[in-house]
mmCIF file of C-alpha atoms and ligand atoms in Angstrom:
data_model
loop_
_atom_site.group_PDB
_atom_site.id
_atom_site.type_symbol
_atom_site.label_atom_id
_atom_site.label_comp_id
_atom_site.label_asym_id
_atom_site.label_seq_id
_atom_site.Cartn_x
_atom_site.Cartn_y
_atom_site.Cartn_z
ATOM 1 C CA UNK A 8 23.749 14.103 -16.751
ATOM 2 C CA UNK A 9 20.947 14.010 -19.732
ATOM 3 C CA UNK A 10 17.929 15.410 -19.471
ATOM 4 C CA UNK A 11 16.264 11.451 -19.669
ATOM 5 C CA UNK A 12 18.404 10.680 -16.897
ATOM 6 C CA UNK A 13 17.855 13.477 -14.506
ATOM 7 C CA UNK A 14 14.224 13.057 -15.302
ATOM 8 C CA UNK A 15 14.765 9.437 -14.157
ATOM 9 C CA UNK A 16 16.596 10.315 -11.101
ATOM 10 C CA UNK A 17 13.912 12.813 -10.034
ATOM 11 C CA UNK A 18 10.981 10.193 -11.047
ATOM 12 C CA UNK A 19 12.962 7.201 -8.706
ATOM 13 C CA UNK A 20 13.354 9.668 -6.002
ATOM 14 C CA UNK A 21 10.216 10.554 -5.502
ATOM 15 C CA UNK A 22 9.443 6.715 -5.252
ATOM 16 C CA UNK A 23 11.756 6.926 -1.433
ATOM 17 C CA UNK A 24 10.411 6.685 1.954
ATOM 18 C CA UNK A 25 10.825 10.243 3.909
ATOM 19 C CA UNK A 26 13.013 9.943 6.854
ATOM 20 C CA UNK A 27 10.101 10.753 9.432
ATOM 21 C CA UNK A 28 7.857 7.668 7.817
ATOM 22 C CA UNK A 29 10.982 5.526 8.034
ATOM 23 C CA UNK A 30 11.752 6.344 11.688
ATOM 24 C CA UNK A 31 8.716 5.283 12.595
ATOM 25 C CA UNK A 32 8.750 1.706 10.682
ATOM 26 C CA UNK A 33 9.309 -1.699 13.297
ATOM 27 C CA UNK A 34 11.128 -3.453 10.220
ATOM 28 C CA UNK A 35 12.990 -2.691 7.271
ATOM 29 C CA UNK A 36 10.315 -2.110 4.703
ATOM 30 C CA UNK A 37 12.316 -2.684 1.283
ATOM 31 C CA UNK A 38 14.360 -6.022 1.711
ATOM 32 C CA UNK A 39 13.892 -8.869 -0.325
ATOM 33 C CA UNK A 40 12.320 -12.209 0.706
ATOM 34 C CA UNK A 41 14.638 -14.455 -1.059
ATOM 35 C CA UNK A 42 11.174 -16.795 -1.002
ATOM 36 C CA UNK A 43 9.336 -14.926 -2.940
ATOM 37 C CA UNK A 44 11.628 -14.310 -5.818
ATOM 38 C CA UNK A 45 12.532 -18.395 -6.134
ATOM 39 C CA UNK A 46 12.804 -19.537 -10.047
ATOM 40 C CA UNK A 47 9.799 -21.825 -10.992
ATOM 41 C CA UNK A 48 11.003 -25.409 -12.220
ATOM 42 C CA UNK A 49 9.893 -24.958 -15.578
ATOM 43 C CA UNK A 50 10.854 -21.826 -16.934
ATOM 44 C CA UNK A 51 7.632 -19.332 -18.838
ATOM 45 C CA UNK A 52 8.419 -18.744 -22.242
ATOM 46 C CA UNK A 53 8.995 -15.439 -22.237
ATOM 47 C CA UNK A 54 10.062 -12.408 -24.748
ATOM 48 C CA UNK A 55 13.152 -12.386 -22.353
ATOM 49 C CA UNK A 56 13.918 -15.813 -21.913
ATOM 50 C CA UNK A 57 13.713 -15.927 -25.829
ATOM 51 C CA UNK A 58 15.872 -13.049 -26.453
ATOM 52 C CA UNK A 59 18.869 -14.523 -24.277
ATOM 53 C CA UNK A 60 18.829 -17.715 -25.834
ATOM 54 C CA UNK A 61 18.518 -16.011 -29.570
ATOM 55 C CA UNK A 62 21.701 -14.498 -28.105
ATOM 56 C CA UNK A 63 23.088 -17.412 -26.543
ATOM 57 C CA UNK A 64 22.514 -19.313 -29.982
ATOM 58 C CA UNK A 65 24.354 -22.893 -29.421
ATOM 59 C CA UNK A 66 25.396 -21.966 -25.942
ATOM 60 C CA UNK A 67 27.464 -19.448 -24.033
ATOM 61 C CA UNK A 68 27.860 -17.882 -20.633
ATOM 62 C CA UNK A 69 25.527 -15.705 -18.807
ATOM 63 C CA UNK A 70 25.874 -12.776 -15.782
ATOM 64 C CA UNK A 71 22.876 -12.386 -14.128
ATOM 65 C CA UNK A 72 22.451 -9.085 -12.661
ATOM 66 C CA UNK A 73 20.566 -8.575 -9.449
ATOM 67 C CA UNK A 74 20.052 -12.136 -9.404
ATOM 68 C CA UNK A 75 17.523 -12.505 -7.026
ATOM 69 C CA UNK A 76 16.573 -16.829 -7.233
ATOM 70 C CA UNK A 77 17.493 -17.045 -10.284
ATOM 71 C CA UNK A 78 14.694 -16.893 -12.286
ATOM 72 C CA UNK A 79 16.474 -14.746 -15.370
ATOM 73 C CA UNK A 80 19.608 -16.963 -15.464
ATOM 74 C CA UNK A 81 18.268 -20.328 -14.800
ATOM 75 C CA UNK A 82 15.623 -20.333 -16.991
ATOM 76 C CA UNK A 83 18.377 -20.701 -19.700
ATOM 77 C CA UNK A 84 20.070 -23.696 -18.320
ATOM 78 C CA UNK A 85 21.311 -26.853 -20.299
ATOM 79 C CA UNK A 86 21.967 -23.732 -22.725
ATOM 80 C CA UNK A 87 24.089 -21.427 -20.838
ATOM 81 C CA UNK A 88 27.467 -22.921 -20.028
ATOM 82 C CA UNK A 89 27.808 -21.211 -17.108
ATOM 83 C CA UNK A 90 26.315 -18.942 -14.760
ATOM 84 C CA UNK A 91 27.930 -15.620 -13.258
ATOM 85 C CA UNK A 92 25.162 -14.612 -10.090
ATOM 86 C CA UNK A 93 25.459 -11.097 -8.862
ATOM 87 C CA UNK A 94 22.938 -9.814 -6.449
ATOM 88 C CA UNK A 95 23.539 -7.032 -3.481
ATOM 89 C CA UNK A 96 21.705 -10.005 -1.266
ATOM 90 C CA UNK A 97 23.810 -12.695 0.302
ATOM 91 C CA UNK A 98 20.149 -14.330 1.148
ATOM 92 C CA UNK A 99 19.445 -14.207 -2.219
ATOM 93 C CA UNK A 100 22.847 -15.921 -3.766
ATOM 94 C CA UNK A 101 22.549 -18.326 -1.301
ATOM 95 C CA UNK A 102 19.125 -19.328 -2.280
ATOM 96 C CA UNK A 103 20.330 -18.874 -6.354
ATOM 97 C CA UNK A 104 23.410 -21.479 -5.144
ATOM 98 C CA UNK A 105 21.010 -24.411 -3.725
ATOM 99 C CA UNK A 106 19.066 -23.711 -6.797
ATOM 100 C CA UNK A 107 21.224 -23.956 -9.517
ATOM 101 C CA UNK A 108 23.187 -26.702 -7.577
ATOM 102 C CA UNK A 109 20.246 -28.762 -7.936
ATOM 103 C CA UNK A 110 19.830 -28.174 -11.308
ATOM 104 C CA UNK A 111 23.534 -28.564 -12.263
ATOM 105 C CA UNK A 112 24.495 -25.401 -13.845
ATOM 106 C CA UNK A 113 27.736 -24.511 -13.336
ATOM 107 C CA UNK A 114 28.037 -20.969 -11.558
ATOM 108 C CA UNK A 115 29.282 -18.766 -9.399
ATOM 109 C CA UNK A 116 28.402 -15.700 -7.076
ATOM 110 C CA UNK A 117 29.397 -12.315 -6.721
ATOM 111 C CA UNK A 118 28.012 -10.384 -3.519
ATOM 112 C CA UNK A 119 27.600 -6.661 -4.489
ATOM 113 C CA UNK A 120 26.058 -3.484 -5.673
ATOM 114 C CA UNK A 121 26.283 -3.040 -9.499
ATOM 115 C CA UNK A 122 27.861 -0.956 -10.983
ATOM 116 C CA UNK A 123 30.432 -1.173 -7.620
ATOM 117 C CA UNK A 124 30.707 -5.041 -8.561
ATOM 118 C CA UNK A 125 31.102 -5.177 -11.926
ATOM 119 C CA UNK A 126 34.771 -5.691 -11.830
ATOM 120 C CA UNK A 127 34.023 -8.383 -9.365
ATOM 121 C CA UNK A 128 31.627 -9.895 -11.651
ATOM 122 C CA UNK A 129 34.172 -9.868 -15.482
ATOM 123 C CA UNK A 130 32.484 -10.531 -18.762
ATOM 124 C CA UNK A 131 29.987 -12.750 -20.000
ATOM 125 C CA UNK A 132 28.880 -13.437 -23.477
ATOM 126 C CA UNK A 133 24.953 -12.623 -22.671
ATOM 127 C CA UNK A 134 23.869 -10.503 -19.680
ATOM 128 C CA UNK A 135 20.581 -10.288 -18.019
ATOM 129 C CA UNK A 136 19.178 -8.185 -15.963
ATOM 130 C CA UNK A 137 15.432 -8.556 -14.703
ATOM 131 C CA UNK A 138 13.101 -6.346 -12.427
ATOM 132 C CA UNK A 139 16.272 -4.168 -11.098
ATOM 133 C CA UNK A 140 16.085 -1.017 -12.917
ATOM 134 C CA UNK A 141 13.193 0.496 -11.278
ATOM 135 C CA UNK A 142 15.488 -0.150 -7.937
ATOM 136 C CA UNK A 143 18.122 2.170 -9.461
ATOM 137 C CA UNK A 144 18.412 6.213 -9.117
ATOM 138 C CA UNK A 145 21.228 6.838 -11.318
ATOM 139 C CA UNK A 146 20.503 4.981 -14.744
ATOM 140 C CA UNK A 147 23.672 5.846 -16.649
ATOM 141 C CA UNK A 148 26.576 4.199 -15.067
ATOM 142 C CA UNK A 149 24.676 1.384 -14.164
ATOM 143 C CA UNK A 150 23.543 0.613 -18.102
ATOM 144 C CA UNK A 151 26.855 1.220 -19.013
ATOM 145 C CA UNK A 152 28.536 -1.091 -17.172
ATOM 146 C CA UNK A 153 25.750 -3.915 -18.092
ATOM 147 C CA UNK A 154 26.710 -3.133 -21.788
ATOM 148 C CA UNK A 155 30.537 -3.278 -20.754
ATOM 149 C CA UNK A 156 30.170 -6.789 -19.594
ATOM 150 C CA UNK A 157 28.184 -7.964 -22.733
ATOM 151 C CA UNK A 158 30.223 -9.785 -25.328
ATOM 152 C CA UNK A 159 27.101 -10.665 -27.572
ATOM 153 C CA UNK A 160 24.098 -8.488 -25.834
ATOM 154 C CA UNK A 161 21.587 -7.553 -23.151
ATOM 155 C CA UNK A 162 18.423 -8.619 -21.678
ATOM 156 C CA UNK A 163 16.956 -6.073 -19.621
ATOM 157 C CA UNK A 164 12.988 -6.986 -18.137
ATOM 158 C CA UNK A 165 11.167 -4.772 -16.291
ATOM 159 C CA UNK A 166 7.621 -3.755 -15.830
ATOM 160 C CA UNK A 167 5.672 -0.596 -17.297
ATOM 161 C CA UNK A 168 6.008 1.080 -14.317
ATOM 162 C CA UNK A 169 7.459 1.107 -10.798
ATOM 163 C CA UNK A 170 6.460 -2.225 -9.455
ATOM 164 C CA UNK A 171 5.022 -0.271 -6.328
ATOM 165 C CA UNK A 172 3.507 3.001 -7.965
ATOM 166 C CA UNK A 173 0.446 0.261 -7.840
ATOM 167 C CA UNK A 174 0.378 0.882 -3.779
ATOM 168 C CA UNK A 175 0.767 4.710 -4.030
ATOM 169 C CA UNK A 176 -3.049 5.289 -3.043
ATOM 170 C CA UNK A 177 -2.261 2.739 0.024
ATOM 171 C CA UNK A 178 0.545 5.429 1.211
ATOM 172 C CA UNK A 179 -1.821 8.258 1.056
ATOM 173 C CA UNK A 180 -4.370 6.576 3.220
ATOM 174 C CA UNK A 181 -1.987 5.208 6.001
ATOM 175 C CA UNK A 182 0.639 8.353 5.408
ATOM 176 C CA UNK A 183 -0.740 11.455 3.560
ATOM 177 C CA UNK A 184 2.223 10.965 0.910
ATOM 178 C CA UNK A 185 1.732 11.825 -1.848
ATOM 179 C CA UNK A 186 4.248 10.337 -4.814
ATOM 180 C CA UNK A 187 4.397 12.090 -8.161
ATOM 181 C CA UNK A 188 3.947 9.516 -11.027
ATOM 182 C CA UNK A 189 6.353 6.706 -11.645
ATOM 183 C CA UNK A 190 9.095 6.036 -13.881
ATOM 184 C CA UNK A 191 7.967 3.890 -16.678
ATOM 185 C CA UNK A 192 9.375 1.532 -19.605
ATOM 186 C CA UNK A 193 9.522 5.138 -21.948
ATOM 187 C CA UNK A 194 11.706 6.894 -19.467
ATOM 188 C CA UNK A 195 14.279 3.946 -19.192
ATOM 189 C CA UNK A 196 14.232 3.760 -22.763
ATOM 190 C CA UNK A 197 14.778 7.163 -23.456
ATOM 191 C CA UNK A 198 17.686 7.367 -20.811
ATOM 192 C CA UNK A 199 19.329 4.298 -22.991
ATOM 193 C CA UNK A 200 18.814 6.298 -26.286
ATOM 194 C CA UNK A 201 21.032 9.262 -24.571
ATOM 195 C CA UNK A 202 23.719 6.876 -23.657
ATOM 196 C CA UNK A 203 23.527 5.838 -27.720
ATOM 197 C CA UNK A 204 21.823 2.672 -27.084
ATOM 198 C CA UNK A 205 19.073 1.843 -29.412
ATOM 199 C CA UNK A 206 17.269 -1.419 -27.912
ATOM 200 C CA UNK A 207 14.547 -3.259 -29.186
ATOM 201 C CA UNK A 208 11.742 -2.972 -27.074
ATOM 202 C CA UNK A 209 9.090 -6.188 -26.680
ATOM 203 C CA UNK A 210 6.376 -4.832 -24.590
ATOM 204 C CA UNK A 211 4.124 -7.811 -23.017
ATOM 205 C CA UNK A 212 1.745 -8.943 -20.459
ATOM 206 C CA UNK A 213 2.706 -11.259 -17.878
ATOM 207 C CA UNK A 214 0.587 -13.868 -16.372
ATOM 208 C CA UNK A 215 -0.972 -12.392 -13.293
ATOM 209 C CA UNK A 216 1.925 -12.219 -10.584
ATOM 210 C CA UNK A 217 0.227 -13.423 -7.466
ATOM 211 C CA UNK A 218 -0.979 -10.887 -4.611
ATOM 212 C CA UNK A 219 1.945 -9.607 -2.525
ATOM 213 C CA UNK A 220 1.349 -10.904 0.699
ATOM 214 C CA UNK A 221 -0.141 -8.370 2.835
ATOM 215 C CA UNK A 222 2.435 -9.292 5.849
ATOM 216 C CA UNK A 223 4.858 -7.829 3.108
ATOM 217 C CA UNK A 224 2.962 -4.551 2.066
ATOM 218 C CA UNK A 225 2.019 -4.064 5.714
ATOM 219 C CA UNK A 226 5.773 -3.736 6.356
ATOM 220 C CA UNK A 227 6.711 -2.086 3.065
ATOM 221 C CA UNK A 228 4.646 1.146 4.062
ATOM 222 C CA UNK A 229 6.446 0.752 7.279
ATOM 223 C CA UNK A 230 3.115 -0.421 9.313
ATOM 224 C CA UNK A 231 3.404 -2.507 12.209
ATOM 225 C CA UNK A 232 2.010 -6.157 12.048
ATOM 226 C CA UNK A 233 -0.701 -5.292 14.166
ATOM 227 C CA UNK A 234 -2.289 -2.677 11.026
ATOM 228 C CA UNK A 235 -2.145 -6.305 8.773
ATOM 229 C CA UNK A 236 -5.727 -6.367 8.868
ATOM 230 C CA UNK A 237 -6.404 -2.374 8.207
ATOM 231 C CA UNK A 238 -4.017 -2.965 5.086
ATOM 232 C CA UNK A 239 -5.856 -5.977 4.020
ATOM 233 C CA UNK A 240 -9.264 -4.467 3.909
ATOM 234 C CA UNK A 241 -7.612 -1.318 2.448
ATOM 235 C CA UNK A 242 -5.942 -3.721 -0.360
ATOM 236 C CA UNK A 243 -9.224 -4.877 -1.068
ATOM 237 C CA UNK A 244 -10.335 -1.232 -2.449
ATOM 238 C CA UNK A 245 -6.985 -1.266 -5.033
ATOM 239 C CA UNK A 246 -7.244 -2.072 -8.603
ATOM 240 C CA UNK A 247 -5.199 -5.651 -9.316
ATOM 241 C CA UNK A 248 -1.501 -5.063 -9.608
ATOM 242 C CA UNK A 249 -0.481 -4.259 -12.886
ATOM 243 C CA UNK A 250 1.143 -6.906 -15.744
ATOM 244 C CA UNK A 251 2.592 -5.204 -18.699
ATOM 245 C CA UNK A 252 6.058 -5.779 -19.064
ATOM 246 C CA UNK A 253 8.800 -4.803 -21.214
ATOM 247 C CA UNK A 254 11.671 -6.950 -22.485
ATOM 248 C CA UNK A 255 14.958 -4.126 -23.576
ATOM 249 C CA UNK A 256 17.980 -5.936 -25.736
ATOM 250 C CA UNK A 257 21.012 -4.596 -27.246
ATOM 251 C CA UNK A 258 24.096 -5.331 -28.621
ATOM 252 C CA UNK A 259 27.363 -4.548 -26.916
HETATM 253 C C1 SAM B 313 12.919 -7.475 -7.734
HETATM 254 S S1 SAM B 313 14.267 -8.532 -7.443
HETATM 255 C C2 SAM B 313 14.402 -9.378 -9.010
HETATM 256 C C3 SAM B 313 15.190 -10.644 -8.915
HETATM 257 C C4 SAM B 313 15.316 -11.442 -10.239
HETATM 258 N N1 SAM B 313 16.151 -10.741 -11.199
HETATM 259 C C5 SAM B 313 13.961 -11.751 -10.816
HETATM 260 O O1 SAM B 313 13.625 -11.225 -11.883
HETATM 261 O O2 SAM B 313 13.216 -12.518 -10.176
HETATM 262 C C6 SAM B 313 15.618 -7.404 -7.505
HETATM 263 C C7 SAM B 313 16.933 -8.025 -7.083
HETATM 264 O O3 SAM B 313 17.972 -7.138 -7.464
HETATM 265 C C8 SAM B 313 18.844 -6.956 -6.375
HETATM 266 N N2 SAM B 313 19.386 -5.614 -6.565
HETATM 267 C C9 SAM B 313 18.739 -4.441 -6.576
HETATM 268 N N3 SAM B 313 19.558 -3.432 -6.872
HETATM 269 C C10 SAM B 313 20.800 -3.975 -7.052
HETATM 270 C C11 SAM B 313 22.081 -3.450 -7.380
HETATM 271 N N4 SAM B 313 22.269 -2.157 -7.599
HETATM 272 N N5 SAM B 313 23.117 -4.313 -7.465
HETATM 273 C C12 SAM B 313 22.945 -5.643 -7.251
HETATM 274 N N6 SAM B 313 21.751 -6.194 -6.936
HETATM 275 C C13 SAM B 313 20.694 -5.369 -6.855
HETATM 276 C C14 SAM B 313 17.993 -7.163 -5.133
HETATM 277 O O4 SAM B 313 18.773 -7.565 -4.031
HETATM 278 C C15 SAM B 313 17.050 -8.262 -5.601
HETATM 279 O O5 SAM B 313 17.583 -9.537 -5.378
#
């Protein structure tokens, strides 16, 4: 492994939950509301969303990895010709399905963990593959295997940082744990330049993603719902979440 990527590894590890914290938590604290990650009607024009349909040109298929609702993949619809769905969620491909059967885009769904489902998943001519790096420890295989299924290119979005490093004074207060910094835009970047992959990098600001809900934080740092209101009141002391993002695309 490069020095990028074990630098990346380390950085993502130090973003888990220690066994004794997690023993302790009444819920799962890292699952996905399918809810909260449902494609808006009319897509944002975004540096991503324009970079897959530069790619896309007249039309062509899309993979959408780590899927979520949709909101990579269907905000290129009446463009893309058809829709390849992979998420490691069966909540969340069901809620992609309902939404892309409603707005008639042909598709399909593959249940899995990339890079385990890439097989599963083929070849499309654009992939994309929003907000799921920072969920990933070892970088390498699963970049490679995004580029393998390219015919024409990648979209990769993600923000600046670990979309949670902006919590990481609420787990000190409720846990004494103390996280070394997070992995940022640089360090994916420079684990892509290792694997010979220059991207162009598009770094923007998105419009102000609104407060998680503090139900959701409460169980996230593995809090019971009966500390909602401590966490509230502590939320109250944190600086606003964060909005730079970064759009990553390459050629195959
Ligand atoms: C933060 S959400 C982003 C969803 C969507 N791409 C978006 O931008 O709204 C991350 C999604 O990636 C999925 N995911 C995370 N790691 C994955 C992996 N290794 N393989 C497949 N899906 C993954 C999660 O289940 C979740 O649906």
């Amino acid at each position: 492994m490069g020095t990028a990527a074990r630098r990346w590894a380390e950085l993502q590890e130090g973003r888990g939950i220690p066994p004794e914290i997690l023993a302790g938590a009444p819920a799962l604290p890292w699952v996905h509301d399918p809810a909260a990650f449902a494609a808006p009607a009319v897509p944002a024009d975004t540096p991503s969303r324009r970079a897959a349909l530069a790619l896309l040109g007249d039309g062509g298929t899309v993979l959408d990895v780590g899927c979520g609702g949709g909101d990579a993949s269907l905000a290129l619809a009446g463009v893309a010709t058809h829709v390849t769905a992979a998420d490691q969620q069966a909540d969340m491909l069901a809620a992609f399905a309902a939404d892309a059967t409603a707005r008639g885009v042909p598709f399909r769904t593959v249940e899995g963990r990339w890079p385990g489902a890439a097989a599963d998943a083929g070849t499309a001519d654009v992939v994309v593959c929003h907000h799921v790096l920072h969920n990933v420890v070892d970088l390498p295989p699963f970049v490679r295997a995004l580029t393998a299924a390219a015919v024409r290119g990648v979209v990769v979005e993600m923000l600046a940082e670990h979309p949670m490093a902006w919590l990481d004074e609420l787990w000190v207060r409720f846990h004494d744990l103390h996280r070394p910094p997070p992995a940022t835009t640089d360090d994916a970047v420079a684990v892509l330049r290792e694997l010979g992959i220059e991207p162009a990098v598009q770094r923007w600001e998105r419009v102000q993603p609104p407060r998680q809900d503090v139900a959701w934080i409460t169980r996230r740092l593995c809090l019971g719902p009966e500390r909602e209101p401590d966490v509230a009141t502590a939320l109250d002391a944190v600086p606003a979440r964060p909005r730079e993002a970064a759009t990553l695309t390459w050629r195959p």
